[in-house]
Short mmCIF file of N, CA and C in Angstrom, two decimals:
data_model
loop_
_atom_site.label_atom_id
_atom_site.label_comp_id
_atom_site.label_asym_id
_atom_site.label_seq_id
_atom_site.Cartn_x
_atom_site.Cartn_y
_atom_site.Cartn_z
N UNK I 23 -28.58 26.12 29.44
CA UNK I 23 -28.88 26.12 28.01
C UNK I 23 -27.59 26.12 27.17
N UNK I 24 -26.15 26.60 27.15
CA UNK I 24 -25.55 27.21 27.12
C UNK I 24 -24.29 25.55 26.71
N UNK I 25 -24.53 24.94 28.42
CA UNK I 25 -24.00 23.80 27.88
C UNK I 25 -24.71 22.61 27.08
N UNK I 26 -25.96 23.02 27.19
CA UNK I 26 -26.72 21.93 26.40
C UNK I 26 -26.52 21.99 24.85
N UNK I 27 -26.57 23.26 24.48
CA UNK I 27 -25.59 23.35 23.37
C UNK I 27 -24.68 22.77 22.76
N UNK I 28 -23.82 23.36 23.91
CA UNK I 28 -22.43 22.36 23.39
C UNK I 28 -22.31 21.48 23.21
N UNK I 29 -22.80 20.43 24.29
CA UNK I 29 -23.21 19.17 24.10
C UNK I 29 -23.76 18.92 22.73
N UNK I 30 -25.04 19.35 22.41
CA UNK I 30 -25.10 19.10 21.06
C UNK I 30 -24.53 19.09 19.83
N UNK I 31 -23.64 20.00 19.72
CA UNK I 31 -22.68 20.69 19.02
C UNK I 31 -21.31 18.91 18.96
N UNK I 32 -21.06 18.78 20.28
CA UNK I 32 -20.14 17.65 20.49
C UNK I 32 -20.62 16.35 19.92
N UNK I 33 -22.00 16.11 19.75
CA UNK I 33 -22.57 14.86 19.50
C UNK I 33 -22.89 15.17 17.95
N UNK I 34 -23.23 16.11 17.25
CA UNK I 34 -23.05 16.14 16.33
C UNK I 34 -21.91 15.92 15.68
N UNK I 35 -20.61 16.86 16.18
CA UNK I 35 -19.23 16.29 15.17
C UNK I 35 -18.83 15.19 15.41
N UNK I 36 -19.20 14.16 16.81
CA UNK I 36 -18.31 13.17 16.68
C UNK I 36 -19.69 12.19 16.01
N UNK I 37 -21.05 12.13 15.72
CA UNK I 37 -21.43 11.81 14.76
C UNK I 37 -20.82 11.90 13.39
N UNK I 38 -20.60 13.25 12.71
CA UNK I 38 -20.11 13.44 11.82
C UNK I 38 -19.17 12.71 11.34
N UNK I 39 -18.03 12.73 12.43
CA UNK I 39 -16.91 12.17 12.21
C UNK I 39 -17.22 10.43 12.21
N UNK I 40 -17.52 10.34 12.57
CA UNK I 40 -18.39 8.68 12.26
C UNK I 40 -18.64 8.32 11.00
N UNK I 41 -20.01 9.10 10.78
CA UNK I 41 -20.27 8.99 9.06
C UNK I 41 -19.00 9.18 8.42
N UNK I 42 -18.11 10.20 8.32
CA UNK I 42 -16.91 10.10 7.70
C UNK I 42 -15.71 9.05 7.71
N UNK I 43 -15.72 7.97 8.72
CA UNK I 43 -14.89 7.11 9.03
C UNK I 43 -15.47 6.41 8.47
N UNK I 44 -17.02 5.55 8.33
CA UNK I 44 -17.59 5.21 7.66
C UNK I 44 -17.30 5.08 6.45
N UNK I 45 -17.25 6.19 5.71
CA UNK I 45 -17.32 6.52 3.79
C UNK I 45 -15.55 6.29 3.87
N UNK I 46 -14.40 6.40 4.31
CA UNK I 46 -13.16 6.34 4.61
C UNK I 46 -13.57 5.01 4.25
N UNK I 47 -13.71 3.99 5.02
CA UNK I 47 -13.74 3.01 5.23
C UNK I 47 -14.15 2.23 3.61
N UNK I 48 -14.79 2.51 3.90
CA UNK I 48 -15.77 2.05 2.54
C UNK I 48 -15.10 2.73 1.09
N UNK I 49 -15.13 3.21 1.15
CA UNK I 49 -14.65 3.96 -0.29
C UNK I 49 -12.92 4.04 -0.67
N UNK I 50 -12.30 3.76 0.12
CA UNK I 50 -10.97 4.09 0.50
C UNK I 50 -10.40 2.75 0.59
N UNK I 51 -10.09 2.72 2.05
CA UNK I 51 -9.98 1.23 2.84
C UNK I 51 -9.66 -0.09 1.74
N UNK I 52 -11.03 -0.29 1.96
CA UNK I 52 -11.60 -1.46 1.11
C UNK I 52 -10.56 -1.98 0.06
N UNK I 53 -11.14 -1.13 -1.41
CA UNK I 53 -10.45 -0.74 -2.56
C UNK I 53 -8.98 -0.97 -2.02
N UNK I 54 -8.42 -0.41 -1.07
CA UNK I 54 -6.94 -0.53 -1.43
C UNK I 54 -6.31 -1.70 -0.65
N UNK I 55 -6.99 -2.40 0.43
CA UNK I 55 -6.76 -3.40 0.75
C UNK I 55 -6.62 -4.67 -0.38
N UNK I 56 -7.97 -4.58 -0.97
CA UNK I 56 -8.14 -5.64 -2.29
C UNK I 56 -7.03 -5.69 -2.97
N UNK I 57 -6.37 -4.83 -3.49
CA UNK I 57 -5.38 -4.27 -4.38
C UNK I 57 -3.86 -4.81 -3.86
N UNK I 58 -4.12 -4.35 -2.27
CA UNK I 58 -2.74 -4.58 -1.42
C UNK I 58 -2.86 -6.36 -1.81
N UNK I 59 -4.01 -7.30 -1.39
CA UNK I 59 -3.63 -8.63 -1.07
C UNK I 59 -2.94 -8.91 -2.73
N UNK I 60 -3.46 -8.22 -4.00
CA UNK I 60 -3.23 -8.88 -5.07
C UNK I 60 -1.73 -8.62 -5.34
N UNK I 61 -1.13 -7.71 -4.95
CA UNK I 61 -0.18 -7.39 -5.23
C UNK I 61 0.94 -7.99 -4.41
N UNK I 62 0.66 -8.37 -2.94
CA UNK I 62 1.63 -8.49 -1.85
C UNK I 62 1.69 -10.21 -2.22
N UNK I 63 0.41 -10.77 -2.97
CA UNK I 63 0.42 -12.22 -3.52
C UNK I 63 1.44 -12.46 -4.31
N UNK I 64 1.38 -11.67 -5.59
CA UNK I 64 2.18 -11.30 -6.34
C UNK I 64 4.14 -11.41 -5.92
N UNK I 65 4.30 -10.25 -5.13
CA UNK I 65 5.49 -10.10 -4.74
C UNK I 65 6.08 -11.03 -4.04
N UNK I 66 5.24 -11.80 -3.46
CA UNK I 66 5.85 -13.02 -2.42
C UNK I 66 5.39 -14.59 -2.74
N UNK I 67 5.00 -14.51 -4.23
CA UNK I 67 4.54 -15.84 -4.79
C UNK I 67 3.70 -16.58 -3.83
N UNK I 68 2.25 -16.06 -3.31
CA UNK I 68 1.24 -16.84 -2.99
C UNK I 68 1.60 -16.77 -1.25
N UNK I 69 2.92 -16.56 -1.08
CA UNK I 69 3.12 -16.82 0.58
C UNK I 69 2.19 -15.97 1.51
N UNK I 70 2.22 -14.72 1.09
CA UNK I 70 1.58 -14.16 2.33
C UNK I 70 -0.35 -13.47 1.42
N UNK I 71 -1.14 -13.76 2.11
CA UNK I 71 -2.40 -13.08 1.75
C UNK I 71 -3.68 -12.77 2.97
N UNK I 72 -5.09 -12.35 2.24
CA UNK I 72 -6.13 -12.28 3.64
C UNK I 72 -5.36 -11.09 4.94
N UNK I 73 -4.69 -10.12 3.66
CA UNK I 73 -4.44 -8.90 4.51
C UNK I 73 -5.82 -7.80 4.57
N UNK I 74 -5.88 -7.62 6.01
CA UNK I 74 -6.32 -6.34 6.86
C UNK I 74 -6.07 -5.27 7.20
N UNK I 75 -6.46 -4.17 6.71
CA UNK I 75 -5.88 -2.65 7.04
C UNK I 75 -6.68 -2.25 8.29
N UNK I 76 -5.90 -1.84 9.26
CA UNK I 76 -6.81 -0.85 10.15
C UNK I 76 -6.94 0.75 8.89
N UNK I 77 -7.60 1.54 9.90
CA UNK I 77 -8.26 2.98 8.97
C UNK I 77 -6.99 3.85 8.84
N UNK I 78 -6.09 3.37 9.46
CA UNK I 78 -4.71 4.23 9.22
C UNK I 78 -3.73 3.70 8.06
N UNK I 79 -4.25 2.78 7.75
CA UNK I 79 -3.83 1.78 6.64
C UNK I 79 -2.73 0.96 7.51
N UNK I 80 -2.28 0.91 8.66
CA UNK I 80 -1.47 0.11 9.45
C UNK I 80 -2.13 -1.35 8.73
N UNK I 81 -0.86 -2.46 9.25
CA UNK I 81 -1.37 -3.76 8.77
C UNK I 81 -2.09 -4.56 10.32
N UNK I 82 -3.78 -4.59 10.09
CA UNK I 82 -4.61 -5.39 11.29
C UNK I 82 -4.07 -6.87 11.60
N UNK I 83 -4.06 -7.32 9.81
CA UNK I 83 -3.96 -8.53 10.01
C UNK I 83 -3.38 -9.46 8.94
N UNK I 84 -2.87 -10.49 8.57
CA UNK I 84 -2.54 -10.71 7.62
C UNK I 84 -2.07 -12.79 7.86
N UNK I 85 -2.70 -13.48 6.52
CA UNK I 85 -2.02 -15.23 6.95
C UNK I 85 -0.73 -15.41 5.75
N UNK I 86 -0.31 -16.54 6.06
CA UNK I 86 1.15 -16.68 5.25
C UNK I 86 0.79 -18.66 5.95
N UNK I 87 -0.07 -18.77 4.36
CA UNK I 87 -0.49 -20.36 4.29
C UNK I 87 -1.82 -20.14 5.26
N UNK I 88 -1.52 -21.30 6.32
CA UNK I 88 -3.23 -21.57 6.96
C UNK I 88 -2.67 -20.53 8.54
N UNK I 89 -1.26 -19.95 8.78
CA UNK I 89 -0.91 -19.16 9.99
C UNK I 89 -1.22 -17.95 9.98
N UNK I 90 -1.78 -17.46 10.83
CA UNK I 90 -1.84 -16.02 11.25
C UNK I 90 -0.88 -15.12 11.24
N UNK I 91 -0.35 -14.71 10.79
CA UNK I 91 0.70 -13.24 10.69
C UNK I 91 0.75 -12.60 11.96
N UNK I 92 0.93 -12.32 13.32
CA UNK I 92 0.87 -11.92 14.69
C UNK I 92 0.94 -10.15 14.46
N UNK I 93 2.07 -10.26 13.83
CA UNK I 93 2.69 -9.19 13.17
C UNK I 93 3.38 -8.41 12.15
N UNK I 94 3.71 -7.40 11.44
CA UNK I 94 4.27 -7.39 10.09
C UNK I 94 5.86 -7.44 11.25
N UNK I 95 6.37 -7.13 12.54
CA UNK I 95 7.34 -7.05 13.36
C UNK I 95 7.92 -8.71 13.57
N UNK I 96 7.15 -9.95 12.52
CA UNK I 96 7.59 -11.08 13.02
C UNK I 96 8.00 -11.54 11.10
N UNK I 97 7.55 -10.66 10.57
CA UNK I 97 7.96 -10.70 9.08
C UNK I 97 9.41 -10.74 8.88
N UNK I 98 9.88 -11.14 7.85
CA UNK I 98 11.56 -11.31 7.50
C UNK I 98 11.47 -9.33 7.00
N UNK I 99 12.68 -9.27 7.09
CA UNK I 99 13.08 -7.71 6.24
C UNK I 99 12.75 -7.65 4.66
N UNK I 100 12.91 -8.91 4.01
CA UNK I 100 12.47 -8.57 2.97
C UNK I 100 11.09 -8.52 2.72
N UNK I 101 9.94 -9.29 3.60
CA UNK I 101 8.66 -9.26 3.27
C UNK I 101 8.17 -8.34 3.77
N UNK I 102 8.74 -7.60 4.44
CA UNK I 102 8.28 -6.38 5.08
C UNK I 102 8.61 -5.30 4.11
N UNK I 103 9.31 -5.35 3.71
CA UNK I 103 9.52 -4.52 2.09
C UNK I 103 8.78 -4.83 0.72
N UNK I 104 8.42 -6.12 1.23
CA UNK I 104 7.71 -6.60 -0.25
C UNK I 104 6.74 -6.01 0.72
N UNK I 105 5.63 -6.01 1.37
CA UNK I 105 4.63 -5.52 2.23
C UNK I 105 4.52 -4.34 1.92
N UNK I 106 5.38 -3.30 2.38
CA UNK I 106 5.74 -1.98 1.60
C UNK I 106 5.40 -1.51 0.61
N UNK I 107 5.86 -2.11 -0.28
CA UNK I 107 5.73 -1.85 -1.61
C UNK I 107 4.35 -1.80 -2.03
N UNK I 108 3.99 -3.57 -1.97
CA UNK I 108 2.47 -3.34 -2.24
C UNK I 108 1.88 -2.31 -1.68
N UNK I 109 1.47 -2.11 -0.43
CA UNK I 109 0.95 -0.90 -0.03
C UNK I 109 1.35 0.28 -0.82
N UNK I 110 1.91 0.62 -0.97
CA UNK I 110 1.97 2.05 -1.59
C UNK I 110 1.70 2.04 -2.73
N UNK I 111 2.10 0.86 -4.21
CA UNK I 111 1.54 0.55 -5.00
C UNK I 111 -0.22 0.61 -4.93
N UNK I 112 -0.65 0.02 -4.30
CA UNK I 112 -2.02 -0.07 -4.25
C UNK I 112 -2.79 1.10 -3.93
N UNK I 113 -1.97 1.74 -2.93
CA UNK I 113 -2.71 3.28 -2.57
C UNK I 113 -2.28 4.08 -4.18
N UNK I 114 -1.23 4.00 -4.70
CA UNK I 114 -1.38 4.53 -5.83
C UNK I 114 -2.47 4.38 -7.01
N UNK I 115 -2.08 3.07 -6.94
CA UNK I 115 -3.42 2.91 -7.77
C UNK I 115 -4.76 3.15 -7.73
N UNK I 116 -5.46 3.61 -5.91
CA UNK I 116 -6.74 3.93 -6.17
C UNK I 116 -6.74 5.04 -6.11
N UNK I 117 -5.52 6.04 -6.28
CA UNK I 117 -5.07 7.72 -6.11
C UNK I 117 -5.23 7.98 -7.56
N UNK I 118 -4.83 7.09 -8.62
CA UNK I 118 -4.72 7.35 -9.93
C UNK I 118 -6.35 6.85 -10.64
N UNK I 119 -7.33 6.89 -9.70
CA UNK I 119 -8.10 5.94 -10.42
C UNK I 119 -8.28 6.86 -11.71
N UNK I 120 -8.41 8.37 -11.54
CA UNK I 120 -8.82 9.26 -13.07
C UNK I 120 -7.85 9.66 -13.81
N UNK I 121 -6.76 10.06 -12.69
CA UNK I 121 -5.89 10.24 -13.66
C UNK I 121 -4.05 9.65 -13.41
N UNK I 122 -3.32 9.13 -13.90
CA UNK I 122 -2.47 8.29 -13.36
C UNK I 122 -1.61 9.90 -12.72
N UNK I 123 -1.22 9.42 -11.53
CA UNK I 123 -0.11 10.44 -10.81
C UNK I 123 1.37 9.61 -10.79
N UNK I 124 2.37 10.04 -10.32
CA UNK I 124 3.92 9.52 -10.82
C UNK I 124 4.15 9.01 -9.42
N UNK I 125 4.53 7.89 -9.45
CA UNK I 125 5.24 7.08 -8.08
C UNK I 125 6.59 7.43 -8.09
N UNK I 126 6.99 7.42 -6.69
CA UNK I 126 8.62 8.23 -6.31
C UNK I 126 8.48 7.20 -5.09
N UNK I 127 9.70 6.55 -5.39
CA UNK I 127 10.07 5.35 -4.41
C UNK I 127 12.14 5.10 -4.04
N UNK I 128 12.21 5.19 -3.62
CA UNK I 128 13.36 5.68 -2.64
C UNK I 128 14.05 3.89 -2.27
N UNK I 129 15.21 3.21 -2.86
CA UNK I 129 15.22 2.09 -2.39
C UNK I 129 14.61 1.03 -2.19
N UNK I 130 13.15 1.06 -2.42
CA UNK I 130 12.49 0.09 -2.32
C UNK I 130 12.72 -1.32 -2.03
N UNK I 131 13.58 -1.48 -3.05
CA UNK I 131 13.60 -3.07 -3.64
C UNK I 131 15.16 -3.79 -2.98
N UNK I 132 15.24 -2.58 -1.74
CA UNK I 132 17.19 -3.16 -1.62
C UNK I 132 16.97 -4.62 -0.70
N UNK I 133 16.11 -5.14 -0.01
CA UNK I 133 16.17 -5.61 0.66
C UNK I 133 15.56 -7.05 0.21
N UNK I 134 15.46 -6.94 -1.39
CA UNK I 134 14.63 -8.35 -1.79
C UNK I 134 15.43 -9.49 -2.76
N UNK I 135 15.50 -10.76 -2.47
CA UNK I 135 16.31 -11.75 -2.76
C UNK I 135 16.07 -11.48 -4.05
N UNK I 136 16.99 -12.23 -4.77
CA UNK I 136 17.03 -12.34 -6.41
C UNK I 136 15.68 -12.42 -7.22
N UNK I 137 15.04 -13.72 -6.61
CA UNK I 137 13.38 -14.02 -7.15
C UNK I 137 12.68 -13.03 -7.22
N UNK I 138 12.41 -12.32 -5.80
CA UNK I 138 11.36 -11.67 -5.72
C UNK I 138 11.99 -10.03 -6.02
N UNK I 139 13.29 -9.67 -6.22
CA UNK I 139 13.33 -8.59 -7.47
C UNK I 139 12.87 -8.92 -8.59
N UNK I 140 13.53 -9.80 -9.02
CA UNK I 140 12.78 -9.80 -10.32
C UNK I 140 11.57 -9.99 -10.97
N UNK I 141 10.74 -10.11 -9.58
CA UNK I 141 8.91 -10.20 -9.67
C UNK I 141 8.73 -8.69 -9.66
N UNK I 142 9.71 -7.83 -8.57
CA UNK I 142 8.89 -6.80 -8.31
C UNK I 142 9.75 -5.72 -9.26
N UNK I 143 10.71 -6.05 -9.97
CA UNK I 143 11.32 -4.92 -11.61
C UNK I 143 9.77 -5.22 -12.48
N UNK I 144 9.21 -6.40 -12.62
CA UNK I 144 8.68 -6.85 -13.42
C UNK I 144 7.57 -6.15 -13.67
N UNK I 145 7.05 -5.99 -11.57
CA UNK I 145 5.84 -5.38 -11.91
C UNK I 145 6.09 -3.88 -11.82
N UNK I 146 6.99 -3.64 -11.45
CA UNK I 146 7.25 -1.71 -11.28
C UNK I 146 7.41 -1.40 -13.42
N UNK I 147 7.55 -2.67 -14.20
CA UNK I 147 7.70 -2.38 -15.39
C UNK I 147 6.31 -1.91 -15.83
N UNK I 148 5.38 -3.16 -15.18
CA UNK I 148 4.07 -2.73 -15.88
C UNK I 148 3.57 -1.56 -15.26
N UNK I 149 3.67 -1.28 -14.30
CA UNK I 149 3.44 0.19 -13.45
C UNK I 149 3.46 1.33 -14.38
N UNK I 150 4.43 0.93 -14.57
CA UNK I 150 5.45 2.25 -15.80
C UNK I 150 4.63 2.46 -16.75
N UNK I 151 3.90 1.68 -17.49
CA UNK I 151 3.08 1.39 -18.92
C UNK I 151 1.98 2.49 -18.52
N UNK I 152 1.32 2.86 -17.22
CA UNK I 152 0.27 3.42 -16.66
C UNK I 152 0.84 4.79 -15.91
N UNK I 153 1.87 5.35 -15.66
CA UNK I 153 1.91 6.43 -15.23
C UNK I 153 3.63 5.99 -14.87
N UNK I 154 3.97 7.34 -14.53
CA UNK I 154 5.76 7.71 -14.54
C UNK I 154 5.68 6.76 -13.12
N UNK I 155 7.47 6.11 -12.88
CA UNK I 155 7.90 5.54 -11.77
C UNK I 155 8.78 6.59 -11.65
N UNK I 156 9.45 6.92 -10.84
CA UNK I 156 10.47 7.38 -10.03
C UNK I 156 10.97 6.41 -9.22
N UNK I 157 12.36 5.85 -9.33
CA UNK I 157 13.12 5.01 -8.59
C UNK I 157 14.22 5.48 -7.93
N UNK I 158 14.71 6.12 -6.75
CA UNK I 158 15.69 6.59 -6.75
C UNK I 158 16.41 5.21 -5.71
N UNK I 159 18.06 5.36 -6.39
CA UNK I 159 19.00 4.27 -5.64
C UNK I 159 20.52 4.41 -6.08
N UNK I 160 21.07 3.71 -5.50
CA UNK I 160 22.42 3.93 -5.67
C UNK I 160 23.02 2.27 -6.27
N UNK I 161 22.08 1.45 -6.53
CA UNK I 161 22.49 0.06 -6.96
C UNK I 161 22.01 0.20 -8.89
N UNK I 162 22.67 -0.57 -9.43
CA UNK I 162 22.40 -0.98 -10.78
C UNK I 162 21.19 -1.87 -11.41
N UNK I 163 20.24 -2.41 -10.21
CA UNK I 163 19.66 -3.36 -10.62
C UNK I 163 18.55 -2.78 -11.86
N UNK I 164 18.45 -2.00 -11.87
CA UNK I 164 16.94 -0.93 -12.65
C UNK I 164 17.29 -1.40 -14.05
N UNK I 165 19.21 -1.82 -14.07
CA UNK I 165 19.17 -1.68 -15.83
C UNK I 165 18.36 -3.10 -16.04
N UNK I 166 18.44 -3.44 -15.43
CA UNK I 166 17.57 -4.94 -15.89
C UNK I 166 16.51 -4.86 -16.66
N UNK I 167 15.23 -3.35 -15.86
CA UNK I 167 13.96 -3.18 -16.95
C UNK I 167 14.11 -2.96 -18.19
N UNK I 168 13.29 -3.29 -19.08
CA UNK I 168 13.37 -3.51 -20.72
C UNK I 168 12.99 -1.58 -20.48
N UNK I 169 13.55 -0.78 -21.61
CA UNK I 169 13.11 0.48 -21.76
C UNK I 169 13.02 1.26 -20.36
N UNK I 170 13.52 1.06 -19.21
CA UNK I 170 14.07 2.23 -18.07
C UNK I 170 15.07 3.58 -18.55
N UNK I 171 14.24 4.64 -18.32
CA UNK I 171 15.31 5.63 -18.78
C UNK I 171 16.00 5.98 -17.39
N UNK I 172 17.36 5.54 -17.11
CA UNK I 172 18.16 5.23 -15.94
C UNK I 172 19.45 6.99 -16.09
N UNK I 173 19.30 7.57 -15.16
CA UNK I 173 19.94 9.07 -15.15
C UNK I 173 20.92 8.74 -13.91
N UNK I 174 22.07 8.83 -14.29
CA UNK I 174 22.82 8.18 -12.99
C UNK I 174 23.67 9.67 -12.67
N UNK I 175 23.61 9.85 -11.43
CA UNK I 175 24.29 11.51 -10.63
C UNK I 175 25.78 11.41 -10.33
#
C-alpha cells in the first residue's frame, strides 16, 4: 500500500510538472520567440529568421534565407551577438509586459560591424523611450545615441 502511494504521489508531480511545461510553453515560450524572430530580423537586416526556442530558451532552430541554421556554433561572432541581444531584448520585453523593468547589458554590441551597430544603438534608443537601458563598456560608441546620459569611470 505504502508503495502504491508513492507511486501515485510520483505520477501526480511528474503530471503536474507537465501541465506546467505546458503553460511555460505557451504563455512564455511562444511570446518571446515571436519577439526574438522580430528583433533578430531587425538586427541582421532580414538575414537570419523562423527562430525556435527549446523550453530553456536555448536556440532549437533557426533559417538564414531558404538554409537551415545547424547551429547558433556555425553563426559568425557577430550574429551570435546580434542573436544575443535579441534574446534578451525580447525576454525583456515580455518581463515588462505591466510594468517596464531596466535592461543592464554588459558589452553587448562589441562584436558588431558598423551597419549592424548602428541598427542595434538605434534600437537600444527606442528601448530607452520604454524603460531605463543600462549599457556598461569601455568603448565610445553610446555617444552616437541622440539623448544617452553617458557616466564615464
Amino acid at each position: 500500500e505504502r508503495m502504491r502511494r508513492e507511486l501515485d504521489a510520483y505520477v501526480l508531480v511528474r503530471e503536474t510538472i507537465g501541465h506546467a511545461e505546458a503553460h511555460v510553453l505557451e504563455h512564455f515560450t511562444e511570446p518571446v520567440e515571436e519577439r526574438l524572430e522580430q528583433l533578430l530580423a531587425r538586427l541582421t537586416r532580414d538575414r537570419y529568421h523562423d527562430v525556435k526556442l527549446e523550453r530553456n530558451l536555448s536556440i532549437k532552430a533557426m533559417q538564414s534565407g531558404d538554409v537551415a541554421v545547424p547551429s547558433t556554433s556555425d553563426l559568425s561572432t557577430g550574429a551570435r551577438g546580434q542573436l544575443a541581444l535579441a534574446l534578451r531584448l525580447a525576454v525583456a520585453d515580455y518581463l515588462s509586459i505591466d510594468e517596464p523593468h531596466p535592461v543592464v547589458l554588459d558589452d553587448a554590441l562589441v562584436h558588431f560591424d558598423e551597419e549592424r551597430l548602428s541598427d542595434a544603438l538605434e534600437l537600444l534608443r527606442e528601448f530607452s523611450e520604454r524603460r531605463q537601458v543600462i549599457y556598461l563598456t569601455c568603448h565610445d560608441y553610446l555617444s552616437k545615441i541622440e539623448g544617452a546620459n553617458i557616466i564615464s569611470m
